[in-house]
XYZ file of C-alpha atoms in Angstrom:
305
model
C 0.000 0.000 0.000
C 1.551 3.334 -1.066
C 1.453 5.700 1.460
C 0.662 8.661 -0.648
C -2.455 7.285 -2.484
C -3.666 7.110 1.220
C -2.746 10.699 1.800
C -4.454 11.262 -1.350
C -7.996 9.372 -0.590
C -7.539 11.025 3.000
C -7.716 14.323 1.421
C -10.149 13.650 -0.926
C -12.358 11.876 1.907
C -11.631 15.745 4.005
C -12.765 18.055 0.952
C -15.249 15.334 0.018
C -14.539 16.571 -3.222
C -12.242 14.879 -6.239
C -12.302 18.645 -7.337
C -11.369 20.082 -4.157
C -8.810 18.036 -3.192
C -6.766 18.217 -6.975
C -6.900 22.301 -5.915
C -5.790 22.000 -2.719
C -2.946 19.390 -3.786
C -2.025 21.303 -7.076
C -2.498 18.521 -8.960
C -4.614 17.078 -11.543
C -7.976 15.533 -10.230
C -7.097 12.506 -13.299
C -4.600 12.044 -11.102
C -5.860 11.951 -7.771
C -8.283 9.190 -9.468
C -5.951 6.911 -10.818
C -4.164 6.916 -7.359
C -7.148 6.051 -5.597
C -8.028 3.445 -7.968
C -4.384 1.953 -7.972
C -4.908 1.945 -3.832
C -8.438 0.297 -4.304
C -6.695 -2.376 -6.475
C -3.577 -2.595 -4.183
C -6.196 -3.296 -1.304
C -8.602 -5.135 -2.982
C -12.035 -3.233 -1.700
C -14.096 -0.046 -2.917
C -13.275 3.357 -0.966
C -15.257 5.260 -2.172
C -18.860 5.201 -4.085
C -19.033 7.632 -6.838
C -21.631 9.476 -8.527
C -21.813 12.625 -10.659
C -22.656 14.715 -7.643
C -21.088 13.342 -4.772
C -18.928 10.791 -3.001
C -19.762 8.095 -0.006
C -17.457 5.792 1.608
C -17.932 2.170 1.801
C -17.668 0.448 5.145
C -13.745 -0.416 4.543
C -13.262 3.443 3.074
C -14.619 4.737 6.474
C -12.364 1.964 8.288
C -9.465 3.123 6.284
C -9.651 6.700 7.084
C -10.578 6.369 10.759
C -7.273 4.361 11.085
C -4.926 5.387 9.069
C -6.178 9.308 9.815
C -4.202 9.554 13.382
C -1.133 7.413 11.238
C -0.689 9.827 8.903
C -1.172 12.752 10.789
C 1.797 11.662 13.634
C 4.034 10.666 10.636
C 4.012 14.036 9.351
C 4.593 15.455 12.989
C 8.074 13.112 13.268
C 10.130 15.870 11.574
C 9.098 18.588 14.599
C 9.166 15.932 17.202
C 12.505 15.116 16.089
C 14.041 17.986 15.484
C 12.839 19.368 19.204
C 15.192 16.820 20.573
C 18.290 18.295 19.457
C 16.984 21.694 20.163
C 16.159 23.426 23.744
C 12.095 24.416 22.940
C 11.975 28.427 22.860
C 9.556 30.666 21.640
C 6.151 31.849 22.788
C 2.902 29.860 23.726
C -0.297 31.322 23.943
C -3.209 29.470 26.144
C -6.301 29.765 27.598
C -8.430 28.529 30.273
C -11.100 29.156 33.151
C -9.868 31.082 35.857
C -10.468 28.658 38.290
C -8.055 26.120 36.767
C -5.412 28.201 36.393
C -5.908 29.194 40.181
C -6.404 25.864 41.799
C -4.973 23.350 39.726
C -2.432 24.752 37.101
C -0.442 26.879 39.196
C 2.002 24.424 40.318
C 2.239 23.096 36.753
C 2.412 26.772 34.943
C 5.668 27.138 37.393
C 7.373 23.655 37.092
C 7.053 23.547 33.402
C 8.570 27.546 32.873
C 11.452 25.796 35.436
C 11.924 23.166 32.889
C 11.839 24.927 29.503
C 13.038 28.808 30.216
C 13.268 30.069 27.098
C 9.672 29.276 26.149
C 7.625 32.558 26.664
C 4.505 31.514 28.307
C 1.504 33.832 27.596
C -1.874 32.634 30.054
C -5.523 34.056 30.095
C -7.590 33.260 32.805
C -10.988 33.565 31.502
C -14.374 32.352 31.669
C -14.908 33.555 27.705
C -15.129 30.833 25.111
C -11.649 31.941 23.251
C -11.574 32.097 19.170
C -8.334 29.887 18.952
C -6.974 30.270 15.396
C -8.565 34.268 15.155
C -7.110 35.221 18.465
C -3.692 33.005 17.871
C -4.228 30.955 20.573
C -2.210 27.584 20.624
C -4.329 26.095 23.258
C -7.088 26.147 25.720
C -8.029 24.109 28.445
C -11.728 23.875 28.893
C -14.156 22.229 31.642
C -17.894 20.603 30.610
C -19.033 20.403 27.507
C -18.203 21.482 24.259
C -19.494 22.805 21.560
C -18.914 21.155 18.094
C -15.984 22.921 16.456
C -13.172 22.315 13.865
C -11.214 21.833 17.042
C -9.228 19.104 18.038
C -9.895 17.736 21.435
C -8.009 15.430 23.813
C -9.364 14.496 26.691
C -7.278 15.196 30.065
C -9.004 14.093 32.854
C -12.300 14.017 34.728
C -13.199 15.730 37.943
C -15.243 14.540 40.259
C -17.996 16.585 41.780
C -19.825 16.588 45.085
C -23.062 18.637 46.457
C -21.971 20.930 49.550
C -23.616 23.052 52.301
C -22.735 24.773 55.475
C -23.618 23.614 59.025
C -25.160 26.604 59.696
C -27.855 25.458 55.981
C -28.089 22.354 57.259
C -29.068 22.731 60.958
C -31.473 25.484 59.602
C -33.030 23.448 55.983
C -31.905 19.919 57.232
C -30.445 16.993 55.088
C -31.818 15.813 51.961
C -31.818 11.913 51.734
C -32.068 10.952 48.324
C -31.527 13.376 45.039
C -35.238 13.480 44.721
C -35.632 16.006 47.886
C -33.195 18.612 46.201
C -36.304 20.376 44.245
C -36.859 21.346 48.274
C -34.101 23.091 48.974
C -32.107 26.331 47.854
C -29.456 25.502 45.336
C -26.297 27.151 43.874
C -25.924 26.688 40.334
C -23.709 27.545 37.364
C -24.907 29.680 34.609
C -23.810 27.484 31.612
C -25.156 24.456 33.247
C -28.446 23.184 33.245
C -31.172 22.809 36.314
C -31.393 19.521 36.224
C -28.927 17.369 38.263
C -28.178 13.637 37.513
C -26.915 11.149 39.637
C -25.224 7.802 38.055
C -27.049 5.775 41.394
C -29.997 7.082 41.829
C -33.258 6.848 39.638
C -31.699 5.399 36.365
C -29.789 8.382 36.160
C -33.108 10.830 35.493
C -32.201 14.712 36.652
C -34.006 15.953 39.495
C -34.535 19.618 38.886
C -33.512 22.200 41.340
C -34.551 25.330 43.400
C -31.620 27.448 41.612
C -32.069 30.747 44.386
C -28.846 31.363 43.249
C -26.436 30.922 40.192
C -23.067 32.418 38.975
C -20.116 32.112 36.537
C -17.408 31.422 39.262
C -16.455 28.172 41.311
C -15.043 30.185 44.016
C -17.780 32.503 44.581
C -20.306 29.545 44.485
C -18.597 28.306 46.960
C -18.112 31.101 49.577
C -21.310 31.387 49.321
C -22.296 27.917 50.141
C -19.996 28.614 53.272
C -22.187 31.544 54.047
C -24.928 28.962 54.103
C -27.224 29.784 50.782
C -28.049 26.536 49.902
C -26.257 23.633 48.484
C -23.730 23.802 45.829
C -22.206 21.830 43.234
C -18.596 22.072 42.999
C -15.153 19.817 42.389
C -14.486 17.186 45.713
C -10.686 18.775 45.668
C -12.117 22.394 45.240
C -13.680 21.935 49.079
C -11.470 20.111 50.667
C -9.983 22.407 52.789
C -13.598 23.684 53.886
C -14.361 20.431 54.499
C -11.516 19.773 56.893
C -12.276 23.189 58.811
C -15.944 22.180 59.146
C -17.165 24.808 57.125
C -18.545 22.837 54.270
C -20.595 19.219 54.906
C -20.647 17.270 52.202
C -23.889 16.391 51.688
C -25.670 12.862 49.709
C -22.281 11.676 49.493
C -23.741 8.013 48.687
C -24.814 9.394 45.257
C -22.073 9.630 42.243
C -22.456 12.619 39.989
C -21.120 12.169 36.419
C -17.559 12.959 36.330
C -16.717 16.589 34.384
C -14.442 16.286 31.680
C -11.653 18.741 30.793
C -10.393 18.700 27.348
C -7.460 20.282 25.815
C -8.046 22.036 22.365
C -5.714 23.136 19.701
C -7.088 23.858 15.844
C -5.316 21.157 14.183
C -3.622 18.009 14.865
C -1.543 18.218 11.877
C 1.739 20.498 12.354
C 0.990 20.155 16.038
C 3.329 22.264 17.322
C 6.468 20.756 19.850
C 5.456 23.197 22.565
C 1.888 22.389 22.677
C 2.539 19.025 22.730
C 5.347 19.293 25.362
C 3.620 21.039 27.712
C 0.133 18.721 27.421
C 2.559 15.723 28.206
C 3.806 17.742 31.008
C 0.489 18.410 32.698
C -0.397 14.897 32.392
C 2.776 13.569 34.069
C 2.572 16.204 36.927
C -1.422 15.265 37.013
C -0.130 12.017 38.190
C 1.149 13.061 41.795
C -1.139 16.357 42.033
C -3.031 16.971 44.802
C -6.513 16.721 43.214
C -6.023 13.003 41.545
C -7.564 11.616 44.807
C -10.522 13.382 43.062
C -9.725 13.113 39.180
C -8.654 10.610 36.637
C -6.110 11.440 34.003
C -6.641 10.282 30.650
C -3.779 8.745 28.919
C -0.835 10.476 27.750
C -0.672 11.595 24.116
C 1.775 9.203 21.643
């Protein structure tokens, strides 16, 4: 199998266009179709179904691209990734992400990885704002929840587990709930970009309850002072109250039911020509993730190959 009749039907499957992808390449689309046929043959299956308007893989086409996509792609990264070995990384990086993260959880790997590469020009934004990566120049962002569909690429860095939270002073005035189901009862703190509705992996076949929201906000830290100051129940990170928890001012409260874990992703706009410093310090955070602090109350995802 030649390697650049795949890169050819790869492009061609991308543009979804014969036409496209000869423009893109520079070269002629006869070409591009005698490549693909010569793979075809080489392989022994259709790719690709053609018609005078359009184009739709087969079941081994879609196989082919969905493995031989990521094969390509780190293949054509080997030059960078090679070359950044025999070179100290320099230069600047631009990222991104919520305020919160940056406070509680990056901080100590912000400092240790500007220790280990110093002539890498770190540029940070702490910011609740949903970032336009490739307008703004960003080369990454680290974001919390869920996302939006995008051109993006995402990579999954961990999940963060999440537990409900009051003050003594709420609960010896409102009492304790005992099941999910009782939350519609009480005053609850919630986020504005997240819904009313709270699901629990244990209770009720996972069906939300919906809640009393007497309160909602754009900031984990304020949500949570204010669950100190006993305003109702709150849902925040396990790690993000721990010291509260040891003080006694924040009970955690239906600790017997699991909340789905919250994801955070890393996002860059395109896995091709990833740059050495993006990925460097993404397989940084993941290393340091494994002896943080918080892992007692997050799992990291894999590292990138």
């Amino acid at each position: 199998m030649n390697l650049n009749d795949v890169r050819l039907f790869l492009r061609v499957v991308e543009t979804n266009s014969f036409t496209a992808a000869a423009e893109t390449l520079g070269i002629q689309k006869s070409t591009i179709s005698r490549r693909i046929g010569q793979l075809e043959d080489d392989l022994g299956v259709r790719l690709l179904q053609r018609t005078t308007r359009k184009l739709k893989l087969t079941d081994e086409g879609q196989e082919l691209f969905e493995r031989c996509r990521p094969l390509i792609d780190e293949l054509e990264q080997l030059p960078d990734l090679v070359s950044a070995h025999h070179s100290e990384p320099q230069g600047r990086l631009r990222i991104t992400m919520p305020p919160e993260m940056g406070i509680f959880l990056m901080n100590d790997v912000i400092s240790d990885f500007m220790r280990t590469y110093p002539k890498i020009q770190l540029e940070l934004e702490l910011s609740t704002r949903v970032v336009d990566l490739i307008e703004e120049g960003i080369d990454l962002a680290l974001r919390v929840g869920h996302l939006d569909d995008s051109s993006l690429i995402a990579r999954k860095i961990a999940s963060i587990t999440g537990g409900l939270y009051a003050s003594p002073e709420y609960i010896k005035t409102h009492g304790t709930p005992n099941s999910p189901g009782e939350l519609s009862k009480h005053s609850c703190l919630g986020r504005l970009s997240n819904s009313l509705n709270w699901a629990f992996d244990n209770w009720n076949n996972g069906a939300p309850v919906t809640i009393n929201a007497r309160l909602k906000a754009n900031n984990l830290m304020f949500m949570r002072d204010m669950a100190v100051q006993g305003l109702g129940i709150a849902r925040l990170p396990r790690a993000f109250c721990r010291g509260e928890v040891e003080r006694g001012d924040l009970i955690q409260v239906l600790g017997e039911y699991h909340l789905p874990g919250t994801e955070v992703h890393a996002l860059y706009p395109s896995r091709r020509h990833l740059s050495p410093k993006v990925r460097l310090f993404i397989d940084h955070l993941l290393s340091m993730l494994e002896d943080h602090p918080w892992m007692s109350d997050m799992q990291p995802a894999s590292r990138p190959r």
